CSV table of N, CA and C in Angstrom, one decimal:
chain,number,residue,atom,x,y,z
I,1,LYS,N,115.8,84.8,114.5
I,1,LYS,CA,115.2,85.4,115.6
I,1,LYS,C,113.9,85.5,115.6
I,2,GLY,N,113.4,87.2,115.4
I,2,GLY,CA,112.3,88.2,115.3
I,2,GLY,C,112.8,89.4,115.6
I,3,HIS,N,111.8,90.1,115.2
I,3,HIS,CA,111.5,91.4,115.0
I,3,HIS,C,111.0,92.2,115.4
I,4,LEU,N,111.5,93.2,115.3
I,4,LEU,CA,110.9,94.8,116.4
I,4,LEU,C,110.3,95.6,115.1
I,5,TRP,N,109.0,95.9,115.1
I,5,TRP,CA,108.3,96.7,114.0
I,5,TRP,C,107.6,98.2,114.8
I,6,GLY,N,107.8,99.0,114.0
I,6,GLY,CA,107.2,100.1,115.0
I,6,GLY,C,106.1,100.6,114.3
I,7,LEU,N,104.9,101.0,114.7
I,7,LEU,CA,103.9,101.8,113.8
I,7,LEU,C,103.6,103.0,114.0
I,8,ILE,N,103.6,104.4,113.4
I,8,ILE,CA,103.9,105.9,113.8
I,8,ILE,C,102.7,106.0,112.6
I,9,ALA,N,101.8,106.8,113.1
I,9,ALA,CA,101.0,107.7,112.4
I,9,ALA,C,100.2,108.6,113.1
I,10,PRO,N,99.0,109.8,112.6
I,10,PRO,CA,98.7,110.6,113.0
I,10,PRO,C,97.3,109.8,114.4
I,11,PRO,N,96.9,110.7,115.3
I,11,PRO,CA,95.9,109.8,115.9
I,11,PRO,C,94.4,109.3,115.4
I,12,SER,N,94.1,108.2,115.7
I,12,SER,CA,92.7,108.1,115.0
I,12,SER,C,92.9,107.7,113.7
I,13,VAL,N,93.6,106.9,113.5
I,13,VAL,CA,93.8,106.3,112.1
I,13,VAL,C,93.7,104.8,112.1
I,14,GLY,N,93.6,104.3,113.0
I,14,GLY,CA,93.0,102.9,113.0
I,14,GLY,C,94.8,102.2,113.4
I,15,LYS,N,95.7,103.0,114.1
I,15,LYS,CA,97.2,102.4,114.8
I,15,LYS,C,97.0,100.6,115.3
I,16,THR,N,96.5,101.5,116.0
I,16,THR,CA,96.3,99.7,117.5
I,16,THR,C,95.4,98.8,116.8
I,17,SER,N,94.0,99.3,115.9
I,17,SER,CA,93.3,98.2,115.1
I,17,SER,C,94.2,97.5,114.4
I,18,PHE,N,94.9,97.9,113.6
I,18,PHE,CA,95.7,97.2,112.5
I,18,PHE,C,96.7,96.7,113.3
I,19,ALA,N,97.6,96.8,114.0
I,19,ALA,CA,98.3,96.2,114.8
I,19,ALA,C,97.8,95.2,115.8
I,20,LEU,N,96.9,95.3,116.0
I,20,LEU,CA,95.9,94.1,117.0
I,20,LEU,C,95.4,93.0,116.3
I,21,THR,N,95.2,93.5,114.7
I,21,THR,CA,94.6,92.5,113.8
I,21,THR,C,95.9,91.5,113.2
I,22,VAL,N,97.1,92.1,113.1
I,22,VAL,CA,98.2,91.5,113.0
I,22,VAL,C,98.5,90.5,113.4
I,23,MET,N,99.0,91.1,114.9
I,23,MET,CA,99.4,90.1,115.7
I,23,MET,C,98.2,89.0,116.2
I,24,ASN,N,97.2,89.4,116.1
I,24,ASN,CA,95.9,88.5,116.3
I,24,ASN,C,96.1,87.0,115.1
I,25,ASN,N,96.2,87.5,114.2
I,25,ASN,CA,96.3,86.2,113.1
I,25,ASN,C,97.8,85.5,113.5
I,26,ALA,N,99.1,86.4,113.6
I,26,ALA,CA,100.1,85.8,113.5
I,26,ALA,C,100.4,85.2,115.2
I,27,SER,N,99.7,85.3,116.0
I,27,SER,CA,99.7,84.5,117.4
I,27,SER,C,98.2,83.5,117.1
I,28,LYS,N,97.6,83.6,116.3
I,28,LYS,CA,96.8,81.9,115.8
I,28,LYS,C,97.5,81.5,114.8
I,29,ASP,N,98.9,81.7,114.5
I,29,ASP,CA,99.6,80.9,113.5
I,29,ASP,C,100.4,80.3,114.6
I,30,GLY,N,101.1,80.6,115.8
I,30,GLY,CA,101.7,79.9,116.8
I,30,GLY,C,102.5,80.6,117.0
I,31,LEU,N,103.0,82.1,116.2
I,31,LEU,CA,103.6,83.2,116.5
I,31,LEU,C,103.7,84.0,117.4
I,32,ASN,N,104.9,84.2,118.3
I,32,ASN,CA,104.5,85.1,119.8
I,32,ASN,C,105.0,86.3,119.7
I,33,CYS,N,104.2,87.0,120.1
I,33,CYS,CA,103.9,88.5,119.9
I,33,CYS,C,104.1,88.9,121.4
I,34,PHE,N,104.2,90.5,121.0
I,34,PHE,CA,104.1,91.3,122.0
I,34,PHE,C,103.7,92.6,121.4
I,35,PHE,N,102.9,93.6,122.1
I,35,PHE,CA,101.8,94.9,121.7
I,35,PHE,C,102.8,95.7,123.2
I,36,GLY,N,103.6,96.5,122.8
I,36,GLY,CA,103.1,97.8,123.5
I,36,GLY,C,103.1,99.2,122.8
I,37,SER,N,102.3,99.3,124.2
I,37,SER,CA,102.1,101.1,123.6
I,37,SER,C,102.4,102.0,124.8
I,38,TYR,N,102.4,103.4,124.5
I,38,TYR,CA,103.1,104.6,125.0
I,38,TYR,C,101.5,105.3,125.8
I,39,ASP,N,100.8,104.9,125.3
I,39,ASP,CA,98.9,105.7,125.4
I,39,ASP,C,98.0,105.3,125.9
I,40,MET,N,98.5,103.9,125.9
I,40,MET,CA,96.8,102.7,126.2
I,40,MET,C,97.5,102.1,127.4
I,41,TYR,N,96.4,101.3,128.3
I,41,TYR,CA,96.5,100.6,129.4
I,41,TYR,C,96.4,99.6,128.7
I,42,LYS,N,97.0,98.4,129.7
I,42,LYS,CA,96.8,97.0,129.1
I,42,LYS,C,95.5,96.8,129.3
I,43,GLN,N,94.7,97.2,130.0
I,43,GLN,CA,93.1,97.0,130.0
I,43,GLN,C,92.1,97.2,129.0
I,44,GLU,N,92.7,98.8,128.6
I,44,GLU,CA,92.3,98.8,127.0
I,44,GLU,C,92.8,98.1,126.3
I,45,VAL,N,93.5,97.3,126.0
I,45,VAL,CA,94.3,96.4,124.8
I,45,VAL,C,93.4,95.4,125.3
I,46,ILE,N,93.5,94.6,126.1
I,46,ILE,CA,92.4,93.8,126.2
I,46,ILE,C,91.1,93.5,126.2
I,47,LEU,N,90.9,95.1,126.7
I,47,LEU,CA,88.8,95.1,126.3
I,47,LEU,C,89.1,95.3,124.9
I,48,LYS,N,89.8,96.1,124.0
I,48,LYS,CA,89.7,95.8,122.8
I,48,LYS,C,89.5,94.4,122.1
I,49,LEU,N,90.6,93.3,122.4
I,49,LEU,CA,90.8,92.1,121.8
I,49,LEU,C,89.4,91.6,122.6
I,50,ILE,N,89.2,92.0,123.2
I,50,ILE,CA,87.2,91.0,123.9
I,50,ILE,C,86.6,91.2,123.0
I,51,CYS,N,86.7,92.4,122.4
I,51,CYS,CA,85.6,93.3,122.0
I,51,CYS,C,85.3,92.7,119.9
I,52,ARG,N,86.9,92.6,119.7
I,52,ARG,CA,87.1,91.6,118.9
I,52,ARG,C,86.7,90.7,118.6
I,53,GLU,N,87.3,89.8,119.5
I,53,GLU,CA,86.5,88.3,119.4
I,53,GLU,C,85.4,87.9,119.7
I,54,SER,N,84.7,88.7,120.4
I,54,SER,CA,83.3,88.3,120.9
I,54,SER,C,82.6,89.4,120.2
I,55,GLY,N,83.1,89.9,119.1
I,55,GLY,CA,82.0,91.3,118.3
I,55,GLY,C,81.0,92.1,119.0
I,56,HIS,N,80.8,92.3,120.7
I,56,HIS,CA,80.6,93.0,121.6
I,56,HIS,C,80.8,94.2,121.5
I,57,THR,N,80.4,95.2,121.6
I,57,THR,CA,80.7,96.7,122.2
I,57,THR,C,81.7,96.7,123.2
I,58,THR,N,81.8,97.9,123.5
I,58,THR,CA,82.6,98.0,125.0
I,58,THR,C,82.0,98.2,126.4
I,59,ASP,N,80.4,98.8,125.4
I,59,ASP,CA,79.7,99.5,126.5
I,59,ASP,C,78.8,97.7,126.8
I,60,GLU,N,78.7,96.9,125.6
I,60,GLU,CA,78.2,95.8,126.0
I,60,GLU,C,79.0,94.8,127.0
I,61,VAL,N,80.1,94.5,126.8
I,61,VAL,CA,81.7,94.1,127.8
I,61,VAL,C,81.3,94.8,129.2
I,62,PHE,N,81.5,95.9,129.2
I,62,PHE,CA,81.5,96.6,130.6
I,62,PHE,C,80.0,96.5,131.5
I,63,GLN,N,78.8,96.3,130.6
I,63,GLN,CA,77.7,95.4,131.9
I,63,GLN,C,77.4,94.7,132.0
I,64,ALA,N,78.1,93.1,131.4
I,64,ALA,CA,78.6,92.4,131.9
I,64,ALA,C,79.2,92.2,132.4
I,65,TYR,N,79.9,92.6,132.8
I,65,TYR,CA,81.2,92.6,133.7
I,65,TYR,C,80.4,93.7,135.3
I,66,ILE,N,80.0,94.4,134.7
I,66,ILE,CA,79.2,95.2,136.0
I,66,ILE,C,77.9,93.8,137.0
I,67,ASP,N,77.3,93.4,135.4
I,67,ASP,CA,76.0,92.7,136.1
I,67,ASP,C,76.3,91.3,137.1
I,68,ALA,N,77.8,90.8,136.2
I,68,ALA,CA,78.4,89.5,136.6
I,68,ALA,C,78.5,89.8,138.1
I,69,HIS,N,79.5,90.7,138.3
I,69,HIS,CA,79.9,91.5,139.9
I,69,HIS,C,79.1,92.2,140.7
I,70,LEU,N,77.8,92.5,140.4
I,70,LEU,CA,76.8,92.7,141.5
I,70,LEU,C,75.8,91.9,141.4
I,71,GLU,N,75.7,90.5,140.7
I,71,GLU,CA,75.3,89.6,141.3
I,71,GLU,C,75.7,89.0,142.5
I,72,THR,N,77.2,88.4,141.9
I,72,THR,CA,77.8,88.2,143.2
I,72,THR,C,78.2,88.8,144.4
I,73,GLY,N,78.5,90.2,144.7
I,73,GLY,CA,78.0,91.1,145.7
I,73,GLY,C,76.5,90.9,146.1
I,74,ILE,N,75.6,90.9,145.6
I,74,ILE,CA,74.4,90.8,146.1
I,74,ILE,C,74.2,89.7,146.8
I,75,SER,N,74.5,88.7,146.2
I,75,SER,CA,74.5,86.9,146.5
I,75,SER,C,75.5,87.2,148.1
I,76,HIS,N,76.7,87.8,148.0
I,76,HIS,CA,77.1,87.4,149.2
I,76,HIS,C,76.8,88.0,150.7
I,77,PHE,N,76.5,89.7,150.3
I,77,PHE,CA,75.6,90.4,151.2
I,77,PHE,C,74.6,89.4,151.8
I,78,MET,N,73.6,88.6,150.5
I,78,MET,CA,72.5,88.0,151.1
I,78,MET,C,72.8,87.3,152.6
I,79,LYS,N,73.9,86.0,152.2
I,79,LYS,CA,74.6,85.4,153.2
I,79,LYS,C,75.1,86.0,154.6
I,80,LEU,N,75.4,87.0,154.3
I,80,LEU,CA,75.7,88.0,155.4
I,80,LEU,C,74.5,88.4,156.2
I,81,ILE,N,73.2,88.3,155.8
I,81,ILE,CA,72.4,88.6,156.6
I,81,ILE,C,71.6,87.6,157.1
């Protein structure tokens, strides 16, 4: 049926990176995966995956997000005036 694995280690030793690597590879092989964390919000996990897949840093991803929404907001504002 399936397995439930736990990964316990001290802070900042790469638990999340290791788990996401294993799960990412398993999901690419067609396996269903679930990631749960007591100390990370889903947005943080998604951001880690985006950075991993795109090769961009978190700062670059945030800047792209801000630029896209700023541009949309400005064009919407210009239509109103």
